CSV table of C-alpha atoms in Angstrom, one decimal:
chain,number,residue,atom,x,y,z
A,7,ALA,CA,14.3,-18.6,3.5
A,8,THR,CA,11.7,-18.7,0.8
A,9,VAL,CA,8.6,-20.8,1.7
A,10,SER,CA,7.3,-23.1,-1.0
A,11,VAL,CA,3.5,-23.8,-0.8
A,12,LEU,CA,1.6,-26.1,-3.2
A,13,TYR,CA,-1.7,-24.5,-3.9
A,14,CYS,CA,-4.7,-26.7,-4.8
A,15,CYS,CA,-6.8,-24.9,-7.4
A,16,PHE,CA,-10.5,-24.3,-7.6
A,17,SER,CA,-12.2,-22.0,-10.0
A,18,THR,CA,-15.6,-20.3,-10.6
A,19,HIS,CA,-16.8,-18.6,-13.7
A,20,LEU,CA,-18.8,-15.5,-12.8
A,21,HIS,CA,-21.4,-14.0,-15.2
A,22,LEU,CA,-22.3,-10.4,-14.6
A,23,PRO,CA,-25.9,-9.7,-13.8
A,24,PRO,CA,-27.4,-6.3,-14.7
A,25,PRO,CA,-27.2,-3.7,-11.9
A,26,LEU,CA,-29.8,-4.4,-9.2
A,27,TYR,CA,-31.9,-1.8,-7.5
A,28,ASP,CA,-34.1,-4.2,-5.5
A,29,MET,CA,-34.0,-2.3,-2.2
A,30,PRO,CA,-34.1,1.4,-1.4
A,31,ALA,CA,-30.8,3.0,-0.6
A,32,THR,CA,-30.1,3.7,3.0
A,33,SER,CA,-29.7,7.4,4.0
A,34,LEU,CA,-26.0,7.8,5.0
A,35,SER,CA,-24.0,10.9,5.8
A,36,LEU,CA,-21.3,11.2,3.2
A,37,PRO,CA,-18.8,14.0,2.5
A,38,GLN,CA,-20.2,16.4,-0.1
A,39,ARG,CA,-18.5,19.7,0.4
A,40,GLU,CA,-15.2,20.5,-1.3
A,41,GLN,CA,-13.2,21.7,1.7
A,42,ARG,CA,-9.6,21.9,0.5
A,43,THR,CA,-7.5,21.8,-2.6
A,44,LEU,CA,-3.9,20.8,-2.3
A,45,VAL,CA,-1.2,21.4,-4.9
A,46,ASP,CA,2.5,20.7,-4.6
A,47,PRO,CA,4.2,24.1,-4.2
A,48,ASP,CA,7.1,22.9,-6.5
A,49,GLY,CA,4.6,22.9,-9.3
A,50,GLY,CA,5.3,21.1,-12.5
A,51,SER,CA,3.3,18.6,-14.5
A,52,VAL,CA,2.3,15.9,-11.9
A,53,SER,CA,-0.1,13.1,-12.3
A,54,ILE,CA,-1.3,11.7,-8.9
A,55,ALA,CA,-1.6,7.9,-8.8
A,56,THR,CA,-2.2,7.2,-5.1
A,57,VAL,CA,-3.6,8.8,-2.0
A,58,ARG,CA,-4.0,7.5,1.6
A,59,LEU,CA,-5.4,8.9,4.7
A,60,ASN,CA,-3.7,7.9,8.0
A,61,ASN,CA,-5.8,6.2,10.7
A,62,SER,CA,-6.9,9.5,12.3
A,63,GLY,CA,-7.9,11.0,9.0
A,64,LYS,CA,-5.7,14.0,9.6
A,65,TYR,CA,-2.8,13.3,7.2
A,66,ILE,CA,-2.7,12.4,3.5
A,67,LEU,CA,0.1,10.5,1.8
A,68,SER,CA,0.3,11.0,-2.0
A,69,GLY,CA,2.5,9.9,-4.8
A,70,GLY,CA,2.7,10.1,-8.6
A,71,SER,CA,4.7,10.9,-11.6
A,72,ASP,CA,7.1,13.4,-9.9
A,73,LYS,CA,8.7,10.4,-8.0
A,74,LYS,CA,8.0,12.0,-4.6
A,75,LEU,CA,6.0,10.8,-1.6
A,76,ASN,CA,4.3,13.8,-0.1
A,77,LEU,CA,2.8,14.0,3.4
A,78,TRP,CA,0.1,16.6,3.9
A,79,ASP,CA,-1.8,18.1,6.9
A,80,TRP,CA,-5.0,18.7,4.9
A,81,GLU,CA,-6.7,20.7,7.7
A,82,ALA,CA,-3.8,23.2,7.7
A,83,GLY,CA,-3.4,23.0,3.9
A,84,ALA,CA,0.3,22.3,4.4
A,85,LEU,CA,2.8,20.0,2.8
A,86,LEU,CA,4.7,18.7,5.8
A,87,LYS,CA,7.3,16.6,4.2
A,88,SER,CA,8.5,15.1,0.9
A,89,TYR,CA,10.3,11.7,0.7
A,90,ASN,CA,12.7,11.1,-2.1
A,91,GLY,CA,14.0,7.7,-3.0
A,92,HIS,CA,12.1,6.6,-6.1
A,93,SER,CA,13.9,6.8,-9.4
A,94,GLN,CA,10.7,6.5,-11.4
A,95,ASP,CA,7.0,7.4,-11.0
A,96,ILE,CA,5.1,6.1,-7.9
A,97,ILE,CA,2.1,3.9,-8.5
A,98,ASP,CA,0.9,3.0,-5.0
A,99,ALA,CA,1.7,3.8,-1.4
A,100,THR,CA,0.2,3.0,2.0
A,101,PHE,CA,0.6,3.5,5.7
A,102,SER,CA,1.3,0.7,8.2
A,103,SER,CA,-1.6,0.1,10.6
A,104,ASP,CA,0.2,2.1,13.4
A,105,ASP,CA,1.0,5.0,11.0
A,106,THR,CA,4.7,4.8,11.9
A,107,HIS,CA,5.9,3.4,8.6
A,108,MET,CA,4.9,3.6,4.9
A,109,GLY,CA,5.3,1.4,1.9
A,110,SER,CA,5.6,2.6,-1.7
A,111,CYS,CA,6.1,1.1,-5.1
A,112,GLY,CA,6.2,2.2,-8.8
A,113,SER,CA,7.7,1.7,-12.2
A,114,GLU,CA,11.0,0.6,-10.8
A,115,ARG,CA,11.5,-3.1,-9.7
A,116,GLY,CA,11.9,-2.4,-6.0
A,117,ALA,CA,9.4,-1.4,-3.3
A,118,HIS,CA,10.4,0.9,-0.5
A,119,ILE,CA,9.7,0.8,3.2
A,120,TRP,CA,9.9,4.1,5.1
A,121,ASP,CA,10.0,5.4,8.6
A,122,VAL,CA,7.8,8.5,8.6
A,123,GLN,CA,10.5,10.3,10.6
A,124,ARG,CA,13.3,9.6,8.1
A,125,ASP,CA,14.0,11.2,4.7
A,126,VAL,CA,15.2,8.0,2.9
A,127,PRO,CA,13.9,4.4,2.7
A,128,ILE,CA,15.0,2.1,5.5
A,129,ARG,CA,14.6,-0.9,3.3
A,130,THR,CA,14.1,-1.8,-0.4
A,131,LEU,CA,12.3,-5.0,-1.4
A,132,ARG,CA,13.8,-6.4,-4.5
A,133,GLY,CA,12.8,-9.5,-6.5
A,134,HIS,CA,10.2,-8.4,-9.1
A,135,GLN,CA,11.1,-8.4,-12.7
A,136,SER,CA,8.9,-5.5,-13.8
A,137,ARG,CA,7.1,-2.5,-12.4
A,138,ILE,CA,5.2,-3.0,-9.1
A,139,ASN,CA,1.6,-2.0,-9.2
A,140,CYS,CA,0.5,-2.4,-5.6
A,141,ILE,CA,1.6,-2.7,-2.0
A,142,ARG,CA,-0.2,-3.7,1.2
A,143,TRP,CA,0.7,-4.2,4.8
A,144,SER,CA,-0.8,-7.0,6.9
A,145,GLY,CA,-2.9,-5.9,9.8
A,146,ASP,CA,-0.2,-6.7,12.3
A,147,ASP,CA,2.5,-4.9,10.2
A,148,GLN,CA,4.7,-8.0,10.1
A,149,LEU,CA,4.1,-8.8,6.4
A,150,VAL,CA,4.0,-6.7,3.2
A,151,VAL,CA,2.5,-8.0,-0.1
A,152,THR,CA,3.4,-6.6,-3.5
A,153,GLY,CA,1.9,-7.2,-6.9
A,154,SER,CA,3.7,-6.7,-10.2
A,155,HIS,CA,3.5,-6.4,-14.0
A,156,ASP,CA,5.6,-9.6,-14.0
A,157,SER,CA,2.4,-11.6,-13.1
A,158,THR,CA,3.5,-12.4,-9.5
A,159,ALA,CA,2.6,-11.3,-6.0
A,160,LYS,CA,5.3,-11.6,-3.4
A,161,VAL,CA,5.1,-11.8,0.4
A,162,TRP,CA,7.8,-10.1,2.5
A,163,ASP,CA,8.6,-10.6,6.2
A,164,ILE,CA,9.2,-7.0,7.4
A,165,ARG,CA,10.5,-8.3,10.8
A,166,ALA,CA,13.5,-9.9,9.1
A,167,SER,CA,15.4,-6.6,8.5
A,168,ARG,CA,18.4,-8.2,6.8
A,169,SER,CA,16.4,-10.5,4.5
A,170,THR,CA,16.4,-9.4,0.8
A,171,GLN,CA,14.2,-12.2,-0.5
A,172,PRO,CA,10.4,-12.7,-0.3
A,173,ILE,CA,9.2,-15.5,1.9
A,174,GLN,CA,6.7,-16.6,-0.7
A,175,THR,CA,5.9,-15.9,-4.4
A,176,LEU,CA,2.4,-16.3,-5.7
A,177,SER,CA,2.7,-17.0,-9.4
A,178,ALA,CA,-0.7,-18.3,-10.6
A,179,ALA,CA,-1.6,-15.2,-12.6
A,180,THR,CA,-0.9,-15.2,-16.3
A,181,ASP,CA,-0.9,-11.4,-16.7
A,182,ALA,CA,-0.1,-8.3,-14.6
A,183,VAL,CA,-1.2,-8.3,-11.0
A,184,THR,CA,-3.0,-5.0,-10.5
A,185,SER,CA,-3.9,-5.1,-6.8
A,186,VAL,CA,-3.5,-7.2,-3.6
A,187,GLU,CA,-5.3,-7.4,-0.3
A,188,ILE,CA,-4.2,-9.4,2.8
A,189,LEU,CA,-6.6,-10.5,5.6
A,190,LEU,CA,-4.7,-12.3,8.3
A,191,SER,CA,-7.8,-13.0,10.4
A,192,ASN,CA,-8.9,-15.3,7.5
A,193,TYR,CA,-5.4,-16.3,6.5
A,194,LYS,CA,-6.1,-15.1,3.0
A,195,ILE,CA,-4.4,-13.1,0.3
A,196,PHE,CA,-6.5,-11.7,-2.6
A,197,THR,CA,-5.1,-10.7,-5.9
A,198,SER,CA,-6.6,-9.2,-9.1
A,199,SER,CA,-5.0,-9.5,-12.6
A,200,MET,CA,-5.4,-8.3,-16.1
A,201,ASP,CA,-6.1,-11.9,-17.0
A,202,GLY,CA,-9.6,-11.4,-15.7
A,203,LEU,CA,-9.2,-13.5,-12.5
A,204,ILE,CA,-9.5,-12.7,-8.8
A,205,ARG,CA,-7.5,-15.2,-6.9
A,206,THR,CA,-7.9,-16.1,-3.2
A,207,TYR,CA,-4.9,-17.8,-1.6
A,208,ASP,CA,-5.5,-19.5,1.7
A,209,ILE,CA,-2.0,-19.3,3.3
A,210,ARG,CA,-3.0,-21.7,6.0
A,211,THR,CA,-4.3,-24.6,3.9
A,212,GLY,CA,-2.5,-24.0,0.6
A,213,ARG,CA,-5.8,-23.7,-1.3
A,214,LEU,CA,-6.2,-21.4,-4.3
A,215,HIS,CA,-9.6,-20.3,-5.5
A,216,SER,CA,-10.1,-18.4,-8.7
A,217,ASP,CA,-13.1,-16.3,-9.8
A,218,THR,CA,-13.2,-15.6,-13.5
A,219,LEU,CA,-14.7,-12.3,-14.7
A,220,SER,CA,-15.5,-10.9,-18.1
A,221,SER,CA,-12.5,-8.5,-18.5
A,222,GLY,CA,-9.3,-7.3,-16.9
A,223,ILE,CA,-9.5,-6.2,-13.3
A,224,SER,CA,-8.3,-2.8,-12.3
A,225,CYS,CA,-8.5,-3.1,-8.5
A,226,ILE,CA,-10.1,-5.1,-5.7
A,227,ALA,CA,-11.1,-4.3,-2.2
A,228,VAL,CA,-12.2,-6.6,0.7
A,229,SER,CA,-14.6,-5.8,3.5
A,230,ALA,CA,-13.4,-5.7,7.0
A,231,ASP,CA,-14.9,-9.1,7.9
A,232,GLY,CA,-13.6,-10.7,4.7
A,233,LYS,CA,-17.1,-11.7,3.5
A,234,LEU,CA,-17.4,-9.4,0.6
A,235,LEU,CA,-15.0,-8.6,-2.2
A,236,ALA,CA,-15.5,-5.7,-4.7
A,237,GLY,CA,-13.7,-5.4,-8.0
A,238,SER,CA,-13.5,-2.7,-10.6
A,239,LEU,CA,-13.4,-4.1,-14.1
A,240,LEU,CA,-12.0,-2.5,-17.3
A,241,SER,CA,-15.5,-2.7,-18.7
A,242,SER,CA,-16.5,0.1,-16.4
A,243,GLN,CA,-18.4,-2.2,-14.1
A,244,ILE,CA,-17.9,-2.9,-10.4
A,245,VAL,CA,-18.8,-6.3,-9.1
A,246,LEU,CA,-19.6,-7.5,-5.5
A,247,ILE,CA,-18.7,-11.1,-4.7
A,248,ASP,CA,-19.5,-13.3,-1.7
A,249,THR,CA,-16.1,-14.7,-0.7
A,250,ASN,CA,-17.6,-17.7,1.1
A,251,GLU,CA,-19.9,-18.9,-1.6
A,252,GLY,CA,-17.9,-17.5,-4.6
A,253,SER,CA,-21.1,-16.1,-5.9
A,254,LEU,CA,-21.7,-12.8,-7.7
A,255,LEU,CA,-24.1,-10.7,-5.6
A,256,LYS,CA,-24.4,-7.5,-7.6
A,257,SER,CA,-22.9,-5.3,-10.3
A,258,PHE,CA,-22.6,-1.5,-10.2
A,259,SER,CA,-22.3,1.0,-13.0
A,260,SER,CA,-22.1,4.8,-13.6
A,261,HIS,CA,-18.3,5.3,-13.5
A,262,VAL,CA,-15.7,5.0,-16.2
A,263,ASN,CA,-12.8,2.5,-16.0
A,264,LYS,CA,-11.4,1.4,-19.3
A,265,SER,CA,-7.7,1.8,-19.3
A,266,ASN,CA,-6.2,2.9,-15.9
A,267,GLN,CA,-5.8,1.5,-12.5
A,268,ILE,CA,-8.7,3.1,-10.5
A,269,ARG,CA,-8.8,2.5,-6.8
A,270,ILE,CA,-11.9,1.0,-5.2
A,271,MET,CA,-12.6,0.6,-1.5
A,272,PHE,CA,-15.2,-0.2,1.1
A,273,ALA,CA,-16.3,2.9,3.1
A,274,SER,CA,-18.7,3.8,6.0
A,275,ARG,CA,-18.0,0.5,7.8
A,276,ASP,CA,-18.6,-1.5,4.6
A,277,SER,CA,-22.0,0.0,3.9
A,278,ASN,CA,-20.6,1.9,0.8
A,279,ILE,CA,-18.3,1.3,-2.1
A,280,PHE,CA,-16.1,4.3,-3.0
A,281,ALA,CA,-14.2,4.5,-6.3
A,282,GLY,CA,-12.6,6.9,-8.7
A,283,SER,CA,-13.3,7.3,-12.4
A,284,GLU,CA,-11.8,8.3,-15.6
A,285,ASP,CA,-14.2,11.2,-16.1
A,286,GLY,CA,-13.1,13.6,-13.4
A,287,THR,CA,-15.4,12.2,-10.7
A,288,ALA,CA,-15.5,9.8,-7.8
A,289,ARG,CA,-18.7,8.0,-6.5
A,290,PHE,CA,-20.2,6.4,-3.4
A,291,TRP,CA,-22.5,3.4,-4.0
A,292,ASP,CA,-24.8,1.8,-1.5
A,293,VAL,CA,-23.8,-1.8,-1.1
A,294,VAL,CA,-27.3,-3.1,-0.5
A,295,SER,CA,-29.2,-1.3,-3.2
A,296,GLY,CA,-26.5,-0.6,-5.8
A,297,ASP,CA,-27.6,3.0,-6.0
A,298,VAL,CA,-25.2,5.9,-6.5
A,299,MET,CA,-25.4,7.7,-3.1
A,300,HIS,CA,-23.2,10.7,-4.1
A,301,GLU,CA,-20.9,11.9,-6.8
A,302,LEU,CA,-17.9,14.0,-6.1
A,303,THR,CA,-16.6,16.3,-8.8
A,304,HIS,CA,-12.8,16.4,-8.7
A,305,SER,CA,-12.6,18.1,-12.1
A,306,THR,CA,-15.1,19.4,-14.7
A,307,SER,CA,-12.7,18.2,-17.4
A,308,LEU,CA,-13.5,14.8,-18.9
A,309,ASP,CA,-9.9,14.5,-19.7
A,310,VAL,CA,-8.9,14.2,-16.1
A,311,SER,CA,-8.8,10.8,-14.6
A,312,VAL,CA,-9.3,10.2,-10.8
A,313,PRO,CA,-7.3,7.0,-10.1
A,314,ALA,CA,-6.7,7.8,-6.4
A,315,VAL,CA,-9.3,7.9,-3.6
A,316,ASP,CA,-9.5,7.3,0.1
A,317,TYR,CA,-12.0,7.8,2.9
A,318,SER,CA,-11.9,8.1,6.7
A,319,THR,CA,-15.0,6.7,8.4
A,320,ASP,CA,-14.2,8.2,11.7
A,321,LYS,CA,-13.6,11.7,10.4
A,322,LYS,CA,-16.0,11.4,7.5
A,323,VAL,CA,-13.5,12.8,5.0
A,324,ALA,CA,-13.0,11.8,1.4
A,325,VAL,CA,-9.9,12.6,-0.6
A,326,THR,CA,-9.4,12.4,-4.4
A,327,GLY,CA,-6.2,12.6,-6.5
A,328,GLY,CA,-6.2,13.2,-10.2
A,329,THR,CA,-4.0,13.2,-13.3
A,330,ASP,CA,-4.2,17.0,-13.1
A,331,GLY,CA,-1.8,16.9,-10.1
A,332,ILE,CA,-4.4,18.1,-7.7
A,333,LEU,CA,-5.6,16.6,-4.3
A,334,LYS,CA,-9.2,17.5,-3.2
A,335,VAL,CA,-10.6,17.0,0.3
A,336,PHE,CA,-14.3,16.7,0.8
A,337,THR,CA,-16.0,16.9,4.2
A,338,MET,CA,-19.6,16.9,5.7
A,339,THR,CA,-19.7,20.6,6.3
């Protein structure tokens, strides 16, 4: 059954400070060498929208305009498997925490749940009224959260295999929901929207907190402990927010994000921020100093956007996916 929760609303208006460089950047080992280039052997004009490394950092999941999910062994340079089930382009995809399942979504109104061993979806989550921009698993793999162009985020109980309805709909946004994050340790769901608000839903207390920013938000990421939240704005700025105080700690610049969904994430055990860009590059920033630690060149063409990035802390591997249809893997050596 669908759960109805009354959220009490609190809001903060955040004003962007200039980028801060008040402390020297720490010296961290980051992947810098282009190790592997991966291209779908079927060819064609493909724009990659999402990439994910599995927990071991050995396998890459990618998806884009060709409607296929591809699973790669990047060390071998091999495409292991393609999953077909989407009728339109794929926008986001992710592994479950145990790497046995995947979730994917795109321009159609249903999100798919996959068993990595099977060729077709084992379940389709239906209920959104427009394209689905993002999908995330909870850390215990019992819940999935999706966010849509219909201005809602929906929570699904994956344990209830016969259920076709979300257990909760979060409908406070007034424009497209661009990204979602779920942190069960803090009982919180975070969403970003084109309406310029980052919303934090406390699913235990029913409390809703909103942080208002200066422009539409492309993507958000939450640190492992839930204390920091990073957001990429469509003004080509990245902001760092203290989730406990609701205060703006820092802003970062140097990348381009004006029109596309560009993924942002914490890396190196939350000491770095890693994000793509609309100028053919991806960058690592130091969280403390705000300095750019390293820039990865995915393409020398300024016409190529890099919306898809991921990083494995244990393997120290970075992967980028571009609108040129190419995956690139960067390593330490």
